[in-house]
Every structure is written in structure tokens, then in C-alpha cells.
XYZ file of C-alpha atoms in Angstrom:
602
model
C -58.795 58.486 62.890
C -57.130 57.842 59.185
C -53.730 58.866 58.727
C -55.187 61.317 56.139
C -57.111 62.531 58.938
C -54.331 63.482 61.173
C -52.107 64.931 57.885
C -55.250 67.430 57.596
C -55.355 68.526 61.136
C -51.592 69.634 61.300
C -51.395 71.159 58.294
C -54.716 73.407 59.730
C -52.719 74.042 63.365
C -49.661 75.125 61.448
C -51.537 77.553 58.864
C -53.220 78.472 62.578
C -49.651 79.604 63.676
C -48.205 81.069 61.238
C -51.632 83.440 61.265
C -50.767 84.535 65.006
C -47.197 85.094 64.186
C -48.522 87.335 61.164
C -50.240 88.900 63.948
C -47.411 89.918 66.361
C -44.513 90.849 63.342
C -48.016 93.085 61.900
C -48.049 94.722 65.475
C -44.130 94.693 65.936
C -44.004 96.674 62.945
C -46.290 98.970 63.417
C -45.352 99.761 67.016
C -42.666 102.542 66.166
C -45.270 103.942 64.617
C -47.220 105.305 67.907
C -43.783 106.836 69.187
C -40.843 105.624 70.816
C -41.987 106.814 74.228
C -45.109 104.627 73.968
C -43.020 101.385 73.147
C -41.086 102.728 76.182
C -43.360 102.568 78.429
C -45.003 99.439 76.922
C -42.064 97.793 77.651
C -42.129 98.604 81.730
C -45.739 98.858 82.482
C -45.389 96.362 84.917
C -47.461 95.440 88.033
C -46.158 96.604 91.147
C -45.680 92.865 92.316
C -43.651 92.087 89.975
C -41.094 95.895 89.790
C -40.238 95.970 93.374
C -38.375 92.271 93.472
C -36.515 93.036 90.366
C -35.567 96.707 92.166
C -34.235 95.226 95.117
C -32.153 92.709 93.615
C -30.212 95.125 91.417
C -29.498 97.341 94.706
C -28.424 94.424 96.755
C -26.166 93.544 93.356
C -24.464 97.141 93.449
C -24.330 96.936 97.509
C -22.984 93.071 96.819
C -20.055 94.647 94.657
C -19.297 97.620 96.978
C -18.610 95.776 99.551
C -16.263 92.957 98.084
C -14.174 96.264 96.724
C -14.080 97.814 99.843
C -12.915 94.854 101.709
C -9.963 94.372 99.137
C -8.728 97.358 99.727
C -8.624 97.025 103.612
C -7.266 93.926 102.802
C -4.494 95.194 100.848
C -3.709 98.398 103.524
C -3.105 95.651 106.434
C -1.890 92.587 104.896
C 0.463 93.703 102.411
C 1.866 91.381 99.443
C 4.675 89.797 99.577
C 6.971 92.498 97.593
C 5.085 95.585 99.299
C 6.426 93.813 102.735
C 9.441 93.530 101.839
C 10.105 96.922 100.546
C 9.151 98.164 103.893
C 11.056 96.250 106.073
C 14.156 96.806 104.028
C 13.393 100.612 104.035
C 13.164 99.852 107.432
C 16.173 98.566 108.060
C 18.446 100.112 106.180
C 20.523 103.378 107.278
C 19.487 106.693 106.740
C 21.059 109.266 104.754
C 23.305 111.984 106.857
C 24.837 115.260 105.699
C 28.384 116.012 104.857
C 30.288 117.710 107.612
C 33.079 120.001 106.715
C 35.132 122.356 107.984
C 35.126 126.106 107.636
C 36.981 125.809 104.590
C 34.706 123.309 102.755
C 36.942 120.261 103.090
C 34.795 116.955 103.903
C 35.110 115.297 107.102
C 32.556 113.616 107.029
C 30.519 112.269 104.146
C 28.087 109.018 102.973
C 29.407 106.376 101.001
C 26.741 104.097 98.718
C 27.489 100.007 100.000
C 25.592 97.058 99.522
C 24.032 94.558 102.323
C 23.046 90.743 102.216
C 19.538 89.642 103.498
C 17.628 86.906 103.367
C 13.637 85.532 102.992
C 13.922 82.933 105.553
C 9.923 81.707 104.269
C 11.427 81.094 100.939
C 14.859 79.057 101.348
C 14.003 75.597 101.173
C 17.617 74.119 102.436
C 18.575 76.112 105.495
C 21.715 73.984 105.968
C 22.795 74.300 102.466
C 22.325 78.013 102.447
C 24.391 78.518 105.586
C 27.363 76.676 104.691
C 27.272 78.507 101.208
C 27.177 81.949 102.612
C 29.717 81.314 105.851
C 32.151 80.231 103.176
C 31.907 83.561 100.724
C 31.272 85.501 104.085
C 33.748 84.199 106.679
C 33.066 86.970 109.057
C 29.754 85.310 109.404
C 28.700 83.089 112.514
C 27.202 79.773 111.096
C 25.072 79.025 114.013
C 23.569 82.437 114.084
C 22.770 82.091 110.613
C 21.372 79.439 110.525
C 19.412 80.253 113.811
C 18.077 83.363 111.721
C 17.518 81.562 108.623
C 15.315 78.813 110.236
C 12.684 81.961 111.641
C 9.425 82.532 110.054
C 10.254 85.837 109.349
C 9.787 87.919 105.663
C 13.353 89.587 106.454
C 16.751 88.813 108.114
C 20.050 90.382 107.634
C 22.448 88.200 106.735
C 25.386 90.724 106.750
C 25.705 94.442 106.615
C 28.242 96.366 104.260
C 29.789 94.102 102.175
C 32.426 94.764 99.854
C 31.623 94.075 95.672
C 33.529 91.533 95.439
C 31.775 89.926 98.115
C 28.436 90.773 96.303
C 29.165 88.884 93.227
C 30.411 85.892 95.091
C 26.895 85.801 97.174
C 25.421 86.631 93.677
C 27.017 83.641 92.010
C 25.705 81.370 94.853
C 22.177 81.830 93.442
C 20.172 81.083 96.897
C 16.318 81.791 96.071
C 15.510 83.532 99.114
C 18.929 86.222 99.518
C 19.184 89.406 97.925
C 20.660 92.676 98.210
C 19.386 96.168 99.286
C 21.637 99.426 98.937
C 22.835 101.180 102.292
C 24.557 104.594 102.974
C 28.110 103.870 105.422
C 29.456 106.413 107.321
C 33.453 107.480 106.350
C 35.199 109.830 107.616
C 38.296 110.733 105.281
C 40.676 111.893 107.929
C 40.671 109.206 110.136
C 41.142 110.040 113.822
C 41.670 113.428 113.045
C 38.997 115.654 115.033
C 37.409 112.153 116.033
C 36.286 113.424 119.302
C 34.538 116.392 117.313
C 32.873 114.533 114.778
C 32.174 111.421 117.009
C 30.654 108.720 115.136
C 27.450 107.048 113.445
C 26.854 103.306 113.981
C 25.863 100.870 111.483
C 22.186 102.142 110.964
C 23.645 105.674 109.888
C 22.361 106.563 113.242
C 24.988 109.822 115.544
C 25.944 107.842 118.394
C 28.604 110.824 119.658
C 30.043 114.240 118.782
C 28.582 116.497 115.812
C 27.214 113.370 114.577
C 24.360 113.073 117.516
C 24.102 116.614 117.671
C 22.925 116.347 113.753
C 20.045 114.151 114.792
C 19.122 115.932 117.881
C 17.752 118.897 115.069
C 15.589 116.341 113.707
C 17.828 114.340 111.280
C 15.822 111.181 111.814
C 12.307 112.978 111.676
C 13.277 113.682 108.063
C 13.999 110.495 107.428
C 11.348 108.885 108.503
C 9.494 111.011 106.599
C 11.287 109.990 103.750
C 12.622 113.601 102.822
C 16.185 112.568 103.067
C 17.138 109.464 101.320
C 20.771 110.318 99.938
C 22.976 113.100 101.397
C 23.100 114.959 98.612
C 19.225 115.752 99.958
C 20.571 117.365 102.827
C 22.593 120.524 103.139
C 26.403 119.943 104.097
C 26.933 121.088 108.014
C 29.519 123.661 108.264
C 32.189 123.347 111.628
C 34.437 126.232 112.715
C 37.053 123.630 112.138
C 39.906 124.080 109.856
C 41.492 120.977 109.258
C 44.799 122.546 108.975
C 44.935 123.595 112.448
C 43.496 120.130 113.813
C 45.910 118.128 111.993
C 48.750 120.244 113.392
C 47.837 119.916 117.129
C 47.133 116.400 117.112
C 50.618 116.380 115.463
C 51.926 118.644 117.961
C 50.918 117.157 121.294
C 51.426 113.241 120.082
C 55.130 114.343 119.721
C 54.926 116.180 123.045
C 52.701 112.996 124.689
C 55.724 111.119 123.271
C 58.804 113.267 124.329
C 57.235 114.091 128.166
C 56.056 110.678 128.550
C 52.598 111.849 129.547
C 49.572 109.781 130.120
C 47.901 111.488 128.118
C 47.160 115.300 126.516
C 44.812 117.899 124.788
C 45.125 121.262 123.032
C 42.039 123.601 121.965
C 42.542 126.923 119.653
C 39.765 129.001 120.039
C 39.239 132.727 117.877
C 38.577 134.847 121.413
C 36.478 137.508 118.815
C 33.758 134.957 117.640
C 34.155 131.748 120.281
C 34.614 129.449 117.588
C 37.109 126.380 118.304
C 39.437 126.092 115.321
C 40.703 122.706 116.590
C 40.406 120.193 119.430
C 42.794 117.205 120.189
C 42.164 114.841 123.322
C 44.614 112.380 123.277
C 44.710 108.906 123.327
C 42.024 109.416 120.456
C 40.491 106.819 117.808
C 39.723 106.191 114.442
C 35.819 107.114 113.940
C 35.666 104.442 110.792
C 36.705 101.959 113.054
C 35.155 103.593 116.428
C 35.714 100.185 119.006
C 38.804 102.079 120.672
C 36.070 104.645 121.555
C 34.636 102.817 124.594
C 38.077 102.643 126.570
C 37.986 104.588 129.241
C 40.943 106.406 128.604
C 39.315 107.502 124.737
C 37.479 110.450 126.668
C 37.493 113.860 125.048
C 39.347 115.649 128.282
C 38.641 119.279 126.812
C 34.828 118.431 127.366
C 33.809 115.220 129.576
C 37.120 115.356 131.768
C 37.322 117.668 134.471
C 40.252 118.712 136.428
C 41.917 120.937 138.644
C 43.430 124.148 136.633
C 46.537 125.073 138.864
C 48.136 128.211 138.209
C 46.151 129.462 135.412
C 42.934 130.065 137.661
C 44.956 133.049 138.889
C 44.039 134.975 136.084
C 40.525 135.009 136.897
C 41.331 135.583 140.469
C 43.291 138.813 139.866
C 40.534 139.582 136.965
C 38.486 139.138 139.633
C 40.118 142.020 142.233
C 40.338 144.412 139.534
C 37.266 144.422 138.504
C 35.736 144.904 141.511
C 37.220 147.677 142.431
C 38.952 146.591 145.311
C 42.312 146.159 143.682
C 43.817 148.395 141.187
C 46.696 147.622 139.217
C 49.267 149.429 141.320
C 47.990 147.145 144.419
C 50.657 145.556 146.779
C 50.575 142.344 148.806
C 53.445 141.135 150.875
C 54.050 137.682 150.569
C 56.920 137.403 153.862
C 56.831 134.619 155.439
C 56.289 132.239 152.457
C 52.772 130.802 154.005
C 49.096 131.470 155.249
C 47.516 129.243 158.007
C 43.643 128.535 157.754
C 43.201 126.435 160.942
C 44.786 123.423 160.575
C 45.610 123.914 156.605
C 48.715 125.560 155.811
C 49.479 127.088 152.057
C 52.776 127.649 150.686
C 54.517 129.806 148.272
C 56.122 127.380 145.340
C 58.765 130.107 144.641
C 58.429 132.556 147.372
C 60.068 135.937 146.694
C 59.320 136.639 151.247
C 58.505 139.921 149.582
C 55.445 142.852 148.485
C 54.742 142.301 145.226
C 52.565 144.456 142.821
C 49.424 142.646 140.840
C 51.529 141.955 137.907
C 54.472 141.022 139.930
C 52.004 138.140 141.670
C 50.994 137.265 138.257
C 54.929 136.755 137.231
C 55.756 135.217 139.721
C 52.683 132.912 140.919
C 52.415 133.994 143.973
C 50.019 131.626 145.900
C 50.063 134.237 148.542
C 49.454 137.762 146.515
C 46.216 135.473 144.428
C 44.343 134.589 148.436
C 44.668 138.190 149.068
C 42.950 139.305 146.019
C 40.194 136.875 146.696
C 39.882 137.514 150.379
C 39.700 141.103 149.457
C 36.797 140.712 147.720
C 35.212 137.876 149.945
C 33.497 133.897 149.638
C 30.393 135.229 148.287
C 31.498 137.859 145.962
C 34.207 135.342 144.376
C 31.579 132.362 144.274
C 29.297 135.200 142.282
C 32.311 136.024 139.525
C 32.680 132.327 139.098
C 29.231 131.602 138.700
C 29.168 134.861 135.937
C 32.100 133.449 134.066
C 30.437 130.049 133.987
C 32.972 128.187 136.015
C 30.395 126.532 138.417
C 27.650 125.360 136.502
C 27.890 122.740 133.575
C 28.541 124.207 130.462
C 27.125 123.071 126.879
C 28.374 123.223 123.294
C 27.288 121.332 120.550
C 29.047 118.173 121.840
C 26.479 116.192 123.581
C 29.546 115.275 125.807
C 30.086 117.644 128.491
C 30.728 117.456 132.594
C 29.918 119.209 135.207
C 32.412 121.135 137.406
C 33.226 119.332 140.769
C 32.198 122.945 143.342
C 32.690 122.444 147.126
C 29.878 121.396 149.174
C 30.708 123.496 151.799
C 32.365 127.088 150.466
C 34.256 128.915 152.912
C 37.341 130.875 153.477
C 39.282 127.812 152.781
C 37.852 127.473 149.686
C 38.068 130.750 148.238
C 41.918 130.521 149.510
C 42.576 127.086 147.540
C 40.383 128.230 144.548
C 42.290 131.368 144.236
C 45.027 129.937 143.119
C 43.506 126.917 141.046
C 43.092 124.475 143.686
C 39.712 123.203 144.902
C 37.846 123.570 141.911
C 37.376 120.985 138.623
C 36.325 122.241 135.408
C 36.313 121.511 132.238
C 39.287 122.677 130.013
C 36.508 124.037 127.370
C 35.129 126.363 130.093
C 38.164 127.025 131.680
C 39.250 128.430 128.232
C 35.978 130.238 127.522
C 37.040 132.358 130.468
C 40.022 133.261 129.511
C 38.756 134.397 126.342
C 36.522 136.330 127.981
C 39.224 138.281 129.857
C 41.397 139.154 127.055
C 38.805 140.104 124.038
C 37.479 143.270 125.867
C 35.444 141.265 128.493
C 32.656 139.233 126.576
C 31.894 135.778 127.685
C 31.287 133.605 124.681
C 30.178 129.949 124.785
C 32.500 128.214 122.417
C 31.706 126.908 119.592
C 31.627 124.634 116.955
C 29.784 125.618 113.971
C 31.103 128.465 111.935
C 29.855 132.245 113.301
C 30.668 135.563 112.702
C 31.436 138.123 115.087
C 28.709 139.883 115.133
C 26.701 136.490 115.151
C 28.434 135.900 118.257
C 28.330 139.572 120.044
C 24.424 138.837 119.956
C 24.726 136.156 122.610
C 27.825 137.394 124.413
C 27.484 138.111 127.881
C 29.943 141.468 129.122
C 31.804 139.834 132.501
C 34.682 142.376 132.823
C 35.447 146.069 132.048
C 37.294 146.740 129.120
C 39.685 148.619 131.760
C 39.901 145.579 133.554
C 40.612 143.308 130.111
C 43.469 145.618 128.715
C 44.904 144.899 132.588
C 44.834 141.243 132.418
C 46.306 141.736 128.275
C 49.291 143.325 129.915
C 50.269 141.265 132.717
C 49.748 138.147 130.274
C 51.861 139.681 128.105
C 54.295 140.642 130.565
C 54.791 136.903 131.538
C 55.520 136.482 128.387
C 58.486 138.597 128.176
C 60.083 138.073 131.850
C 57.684 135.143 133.344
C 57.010 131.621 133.338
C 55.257 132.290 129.684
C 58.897 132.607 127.634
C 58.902 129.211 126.711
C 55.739 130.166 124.471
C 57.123 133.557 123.182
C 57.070 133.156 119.572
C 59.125 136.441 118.008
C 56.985 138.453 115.713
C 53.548 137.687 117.696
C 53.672 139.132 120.757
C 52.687 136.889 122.648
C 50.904 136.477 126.390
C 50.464 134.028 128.738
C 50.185 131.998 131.551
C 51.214 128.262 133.136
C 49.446 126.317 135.711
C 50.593 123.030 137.537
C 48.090 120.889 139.257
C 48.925 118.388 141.644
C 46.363 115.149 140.975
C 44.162 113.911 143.725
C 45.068 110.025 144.115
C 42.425 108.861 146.166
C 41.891 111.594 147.911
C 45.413 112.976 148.533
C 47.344 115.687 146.035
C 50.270 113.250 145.105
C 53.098 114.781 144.791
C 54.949 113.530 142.036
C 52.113 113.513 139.837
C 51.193 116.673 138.039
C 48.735 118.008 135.337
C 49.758 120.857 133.471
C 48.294 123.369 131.360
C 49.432 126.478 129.919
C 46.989 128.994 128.460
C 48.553 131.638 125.362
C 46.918 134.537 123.529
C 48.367 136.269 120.229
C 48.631 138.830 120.053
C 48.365 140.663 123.100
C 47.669 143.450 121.968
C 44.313 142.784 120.169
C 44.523 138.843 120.753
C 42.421 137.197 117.924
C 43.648 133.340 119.156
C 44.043 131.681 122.272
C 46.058 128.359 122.425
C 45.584 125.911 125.738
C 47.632 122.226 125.897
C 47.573 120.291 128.756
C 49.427 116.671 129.786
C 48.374 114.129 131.844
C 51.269 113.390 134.161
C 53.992 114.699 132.178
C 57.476 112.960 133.304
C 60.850 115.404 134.106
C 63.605 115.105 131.560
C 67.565 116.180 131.232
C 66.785 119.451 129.697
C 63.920 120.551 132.157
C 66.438 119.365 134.748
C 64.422 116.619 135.901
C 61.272 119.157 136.727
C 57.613 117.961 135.379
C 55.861 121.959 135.756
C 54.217 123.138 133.019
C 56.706 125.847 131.554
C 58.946 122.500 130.717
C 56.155 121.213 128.965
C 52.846 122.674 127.948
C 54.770 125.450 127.816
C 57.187 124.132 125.319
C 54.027 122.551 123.151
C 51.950 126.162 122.866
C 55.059 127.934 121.622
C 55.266 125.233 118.920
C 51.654 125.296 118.165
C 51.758 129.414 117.975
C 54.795 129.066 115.344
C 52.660 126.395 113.220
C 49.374 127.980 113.294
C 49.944 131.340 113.226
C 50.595 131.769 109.503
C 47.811 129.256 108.779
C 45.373 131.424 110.678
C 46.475 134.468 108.589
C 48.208 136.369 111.910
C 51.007 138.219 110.457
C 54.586 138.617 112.440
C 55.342 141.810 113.511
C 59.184 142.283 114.503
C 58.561 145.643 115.691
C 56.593 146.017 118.954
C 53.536 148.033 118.738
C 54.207 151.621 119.898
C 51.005 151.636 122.509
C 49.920 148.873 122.905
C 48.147 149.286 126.816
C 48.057 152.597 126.596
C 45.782 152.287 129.851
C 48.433 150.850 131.936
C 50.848 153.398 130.530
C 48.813 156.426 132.005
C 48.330 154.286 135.263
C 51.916 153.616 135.669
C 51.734 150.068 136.203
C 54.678 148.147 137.251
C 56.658 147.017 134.168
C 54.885 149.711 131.576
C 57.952 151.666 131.136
């Protein structure tokens, strides 16, 4: 073929072309013309072969893309990044939040402080070495082989040291080690130092109540709140309000260190209790500690005696003896017992008067004078299982519980007999705790309501709805007189504070050494109430082998001692506690005993 041949037959394709796309624009153009719903359905008129392919690859796109998203997000829940992990494990960590304690008056004894701790990323410090050496030398409480045993772990967190001081901070700040950071902490203070330490107890490190009203805080679900995250700062949490008054504490702990110091005693502990309401206005236990600085704490001789400690009461048990007798019936107040002789035999055993008068005495003559032998009458009067059933009532046998977490229970004979009864009529035989001991007492001079004590603030009428009624109130105004009446001629003088009118009663202990009473070791207590006429506080102190000196003419008993310490205690606290002196006695004040004719009502 010619080249003018071949020119012709491309020129004839292409006009051949551009006639068929003529042809398609002409339809193009024309399709909107028959509706858009036509063109529509031009568009997917397909054959079924070819729709159902296309169909199930866009599902298995969607299902494709669902599933990637979905496994992300599980992803994310269980292996969290690197800042979401270390968030928790710091929160974690670090201590909770506590409330403020106070006392009844609002002052703090108790309270958070915000402080700053040191930890570290072991994963992300390169040089362990290097980063141990630089922190032991800013930190130099630090141990540089535990460091650097914690820093060469393959864990996301470590502490490296808890509570540091801001100085510190910027130091470790300076340093610059990728790796260590700081996270903000709540610390524990407790502005009073060892003041009411056995009360408060202590938190440890993590914020956490390790003793005291601090365990009993978490016990009502402290920690559950935050762990839940509803109590991150303290201000979250409503302050906890003690029957305290600081006042009061801080005077006896003042009272009975000079007293620990002057009867060279082992050791001590006072208690002043409101009888109306059973609230504890203070506690002391000495030797105490420091609760900022709480190490002393785990000596054994750190106990709180008023609640963990239990001990023999001596003469002071006689109260509930005679309260005992009275109230049963079996003894009125005009009652006689002779007391010739000087002793009682019980088979073998053999019990002695300690100042025998060899004659009858009245009930409140055996009170004044602490007659061992007037008290086993009383008791054998009424008989081993009616006086194991008073105890029981007035809580003397059975452990009792407060808001302490510490407590003890009372050491009760195995084998209760007529022995017994005999020994634990006259405080002998029996160890309780001071705390119960003193609840007793209460309960014997406020019109005969047993009252747990206690340490958050109550009312009265609060407390008369769980108050137990022990005694008669005929019986109470008894046991108000004859305290009172050993206050005036008895062993309670040392105690009698003018203008209060004040009642009482000693007790002296022998301690059990290895099984035997020794008998140049004593424990002494002495119990007071003011006023006796409508007593509103009761006062206990008690030493821990007190020591004889020139004054007491070389004797150890309580009078010389406890004795000496209540009566100093009544003169401080009186005015704090709002009881007002009266130097006028009040013209009827047992008016009871009056009508009776009791022995030393006139």
C-alpha cells in the first residue's frame, strides 16, 4: 500500500471515532432527560454475578474495620501506656488522705500535711551506677546497695525515698536523672507531740491507722473511700470529733510525769472521765511516745496501762463489794461486822486486817477504814454466785471495748470459790483493766447507770440510750456518802480539794512476781469523784511501784501517792472543766442517809 494509501485510511478511522463519541456525549446528554431515577437505576442494573462479590467485600471491609477498633481498645484496657501505668502505680502507692482529729473543743490533734516523695523508672535510667551515687549523696539517709538493687529491676516504678523535705526536692531536681520524678503524698503530724499519743495512736508511712483513734478511723471504712477515690485530701473528709479536751490531757500527763518523777515509780496513768455522759476527757499512760516519731511505741513498757494492761485493783474494789451488799438487800447501811481478831482462815489461807481496828464496824466505818475483814463479810453475805453475777453486770469479767482497738481481757479465776470471792472482795484475785475498773465506779456514783466509756464526744442523753441501770439510786446516794465521808476523815484527805467536795477512795495492790505477792512492791491507785454530791467527774491515777519517801515516812500506799497526784489533778482541772468551788457545804446533800441515820450523817 502507498503512503497516501495509509494517510486515507486513518484519517477515515478517526472521522469513524469521533462519530461514536458524538454518539455517547448525544446519549449522555440526553439521559437526564428520562428522569434521574432511570439514570439511577441504569447505573446498577447489574447481573446478579457480578452484585453479590462487590456486596460481600464491602461487609467484610466494615467487619475488617470493626474488628481492628475493637481490638485497640482491649488493647489499651490491659496494656496500658506508659504514662497511664504510671499514674496508677503512683496512685497506688502513695498515702491516702485521713481526717483531722480534734478534740471537743475543735483544736487539731491530728491533721495531714502535703510532702513530696522521690521515685524512679528503673526501664528508663540508662546509668544505674551513676544514678545511685548521685542520689545517695543529696539523700544520705539512702542505702546505696538497695538502690541500686531497686534501680537495676525491670520494673515501671520504685520508690526511691518517701517524704522528703524541699530542699531535698530541688537538690534531686537539679540532678536531672531521666528516669526520677516526684509524686505528692499526704504525712501524718500530730501537733502536740506525745500528748494523748496512746489515744490518737499513729498512721504509718502509707497514711494507713496502725493504733489508737487512728485504726479505729479505718475500721469505718476509711480505706474503702479511698480506694474508691472519694477521699483524696482531708479536707474531703469530715474532721473526727474526741471527747478530749486538750487542756485536761496536757495537765495530767504534766501531773503524773512530776509524780512518776517525785515517787520514783516505774511507771503511771491517770483517766478523767464525765460519770453523766462516759466520755474520757483525758488519758495518760506513762512512759508514752511521740506519735510523729512512733519507734518508742514498740517497747514493751510504751503500753497504754488504762486499756491493754491489766492489774490487780487493791482497795478500791471495795466499793463495788459494799455496792454490792447494799444493793442486794442483804446489807443496809446501818449493817455491823466485827472485825476482832484481825484475821479469817480459809483452809490453809489466812487474810489479815492492814490496820485492824479488833472491832464492829458499820458499812461506812469498813469503807474508812479498809477493813479487809468487814468487805469478805459483805461478799459472803451475798454468796460466790451472786457476787460472780454483779461482777459480770458491772462488766468486770468479760473484756471490755472502746474505740481503742487496744483492750485486754480481765485475768477471772479458773476455779471460783469461797476463796475467791474472799480475795476479790477486797481487790485481790481479780485483774482488770483500769478503763473498766473506772467505768464501774462511775456507774456507782451517777445514780447507778453503767456507761461504756468513751471517746468520741456524746451527750447525755446520747449516752442514757445505751446505759445499762446496775444499782439503785438508793444504793448510789449510799456509796456518794461513804466516798465522801473518806474524804473528810479517811484515807481520801490527801485528795480533798476545799470548795469541791470531794469523795473518794485508795487501793494498794501488792504485785505478783512470779507468782508470789512481793511485798515491797506495790501498785497503787486512788479513785476521786467531784462533787459528791451530784459528781459530774471522776479522777483515777495509778503508779507502777511507787518508792517511800521522808514525808510519807518511808511508806509506798497509795494515800502517799496517788493520793497526793488526784488532789493535784482535782485543783488543776476543776476550773478548766467549768466545776465551780463551793466553800459552803451543801445543806442536804444525802438526804437519804440522813433519814436512815447512817453512821457519820449527823
Amino acid at each position: 500500500m502507498s503512503r497516501h494509501a495509509e494517510i486515507a485510511d486513518a484519517m477515515t478511522q478517526s472521522r469513524e471515532n469521533e462519530a461514536a463519541m458524538d454518539e455517547v456525549s448525544e446519549a449522555a446528554e440526553g439521559a437526564p432527560t428520562r428522569g434521574g431515577l432511570a439514570w439511577l437505576r441504569d447505573v446498577f442494573r447489574m447481573s446478579g454475578e457480578k452484585s453479590e462479590p462487590r456486596v460481600g467485600l464491602v461487609i467484610l471491609g466494615f467487619s475488617v474495620l470493626f474488628i481492628a477498633i475493637t481490638a485497640r481498645l482491649v488493647l489499651l484496657a490491659t496494656l496500658p501506656n506508659e504514662q497511664v501505668g504510671l499514674r496508677r502505680a503512683t496512685a497506688n502507692a502513695t498515702s491516702a488522705a485521713r481526717p483531722d482529729i480534734v478534740d471537743r473543743n475543735g483544736e487539731v490533734l491530728a491533721t495531714d500535711i502535703r510532702t513530696v516523695s522521690v521515685f524512679a523508672e528503673p526501664r528508663k535510667i540508662l546509668d544505674k551506677d551513676e544514678a545511685t551515687e548521685l542520689l545517695t549523696a543529696v539523700l544520705p539517709d539512702l542505702d546505696a546497695k538497695e538502690l541500686r538493687e531497686k534501680l537495676g529491676t525491670k520494673k515501671g516504678f520504685v520508690w526511691v525515698q518517701r517524704e522528703i523535705t524541699p530542699r531535698q526536692q530541688a537538690e534531686v531536681h537539679r540532678l536531672g536523672i531521666p528516669g526520677v520524678g516526684f509524686v505528692p503524698e499526704n504525712k501524718r503530724v500530730y501537733p502536740n507531740g506525745p500528748a494523748a499519743a496512746h489515744i490518737l495512736g499513729f498512721a504509718n508511712i502509707d497514711n494507713v491507722g496502725i493504733a489508737g483513734i487512728e485504726k479505729y478511723i479505718d475500721s469505718q471504712g476509711l480505706q474503702d473511700l479511698n480506694g474508691a477515690g472519694f477521699a483524696m485530701e482531708s479536707t474531703d473528709l469530715k474532721p473526727v470529733k474526741l471527747s478530749i479536751d486538750l487542756r485536761v490531757q496536757h495537765l495530767l500527763r504534766d501531773e503524773l510525769m512530776k509524780g512518776m518523777e517525785r515517787f520514783k515509780a516505774i511507771a503511771a496513768a491517770g483517766a478523767i472521765m464525765d460519770v453523766t455522759t462516759g466520755e474520757m476527757l483525758g488519758l495518760v499512760s506513762l512512759p508514752d511516745f511521740d506519735p510523729n516519731n512512733p519507734v518508742d511505741a514498740l517497747e514493751k513498757d510504751r503500753i497504754n496501762r488504762m486499756n491493754v494492761g491489766v492489774y490487780e485493783m487493791g482497795s478500791t474494789f471495795k466499793a463495788l463489794t459494799i455496792a454490792m451488799a447494799l444493793d442486794s438487800g442483804k446489807v443496809n447501811i446501818n449493817s455491823s461486822f466485827s472485825t476482832a481478831g484481825g484475821m479469817m482462815r480459809f483452809g490453809r489461807q489466812v487474810i489479815k486486817e492492814y490496820h485492824g481496828t479488833g472491832r464492829t464496824l458499820t458499812v461506812p466505818e469498813v469503807f474508812l477504814h479498809s477493813s479487809n475483814m468487814g468487805s469478805i463479810k459483805m461478799a459472803l453475805s451475798v454468796g460466790v454466785e451472786g457476787h460472780k453475777a454483779f461482777l459480770k453486770k458491772m462488766m468486770q469479767l468479760d473484756r471490755m471495748t472502746t474505740e481503742l482497738p487496744e483492750s485486754a481481757a480481765p485475768i477471772v479465776p479458773a476455779r471460783w470459790g469461797e476463796i475467791n470471792t474472799a480475795t476479790i472482795a477486797f481487790g485481790h484475785g481479780l485483774a482488770v483493766a483500769p478503763v473498766q475498773a473506772l467505768a464501774a465506779v462511775g456507774a456507782l456514783v451517777n445514780g447507778g447507770y453503767l456507761m461504756k466509756p468513751t471517746f468520741l464526744a456524746r451527750s447525755e442523753e446520747e449516752a442514757k440510750k445505751t446505759a445499762i441501770r446496775v444499782i439503785k439510786p438508793e444504793t448510789s446516794e449510799a456509796m456518794r456518802f461513804i466516798m465522801r465521808l473518806n474524804g473528810e476523815k479517811g484515807s481520801a484527805r490527801k485528795a480533798d480539794v476545799p470548795g469541791y467536795f470531794v469523795g473518794g477512795k485508795t487501793g494498794t495492790a501488792e504485785k505478783v512476781i512470779n507468782g508470789r505477792y512481793a511485798k515491797n512492791k506495790n501498785f497503787t491507785t486512788f479513785t476521786a469523784i467531784a462533787p459528791s454530791d451530784k459528781p459530774k467527774y471522776l479522777f483515777l491515777a495509778i503508779y507502777d511501784e511507787p518508792k517511800g519517801y521522808a514525808e510519807s515516812g518511808g511508806y509506798s500506799t497509795a494515800a502517799w501517792n496517788a493520793g497526793v497526784t488526784t488532789g493535784k489533778l482535782i485543783e488543776r482541772a476543776a476550773p478548766i472543766l467549768g466545776l465551780t468551788p463551793r466553800f459552803d457545804p451543801p445543806p442536804s446533800p444525802f438526804p437519804l442517809m440522813a433519814k436512815l441515820g447512817a453512821w457519820g450523817s449527823r
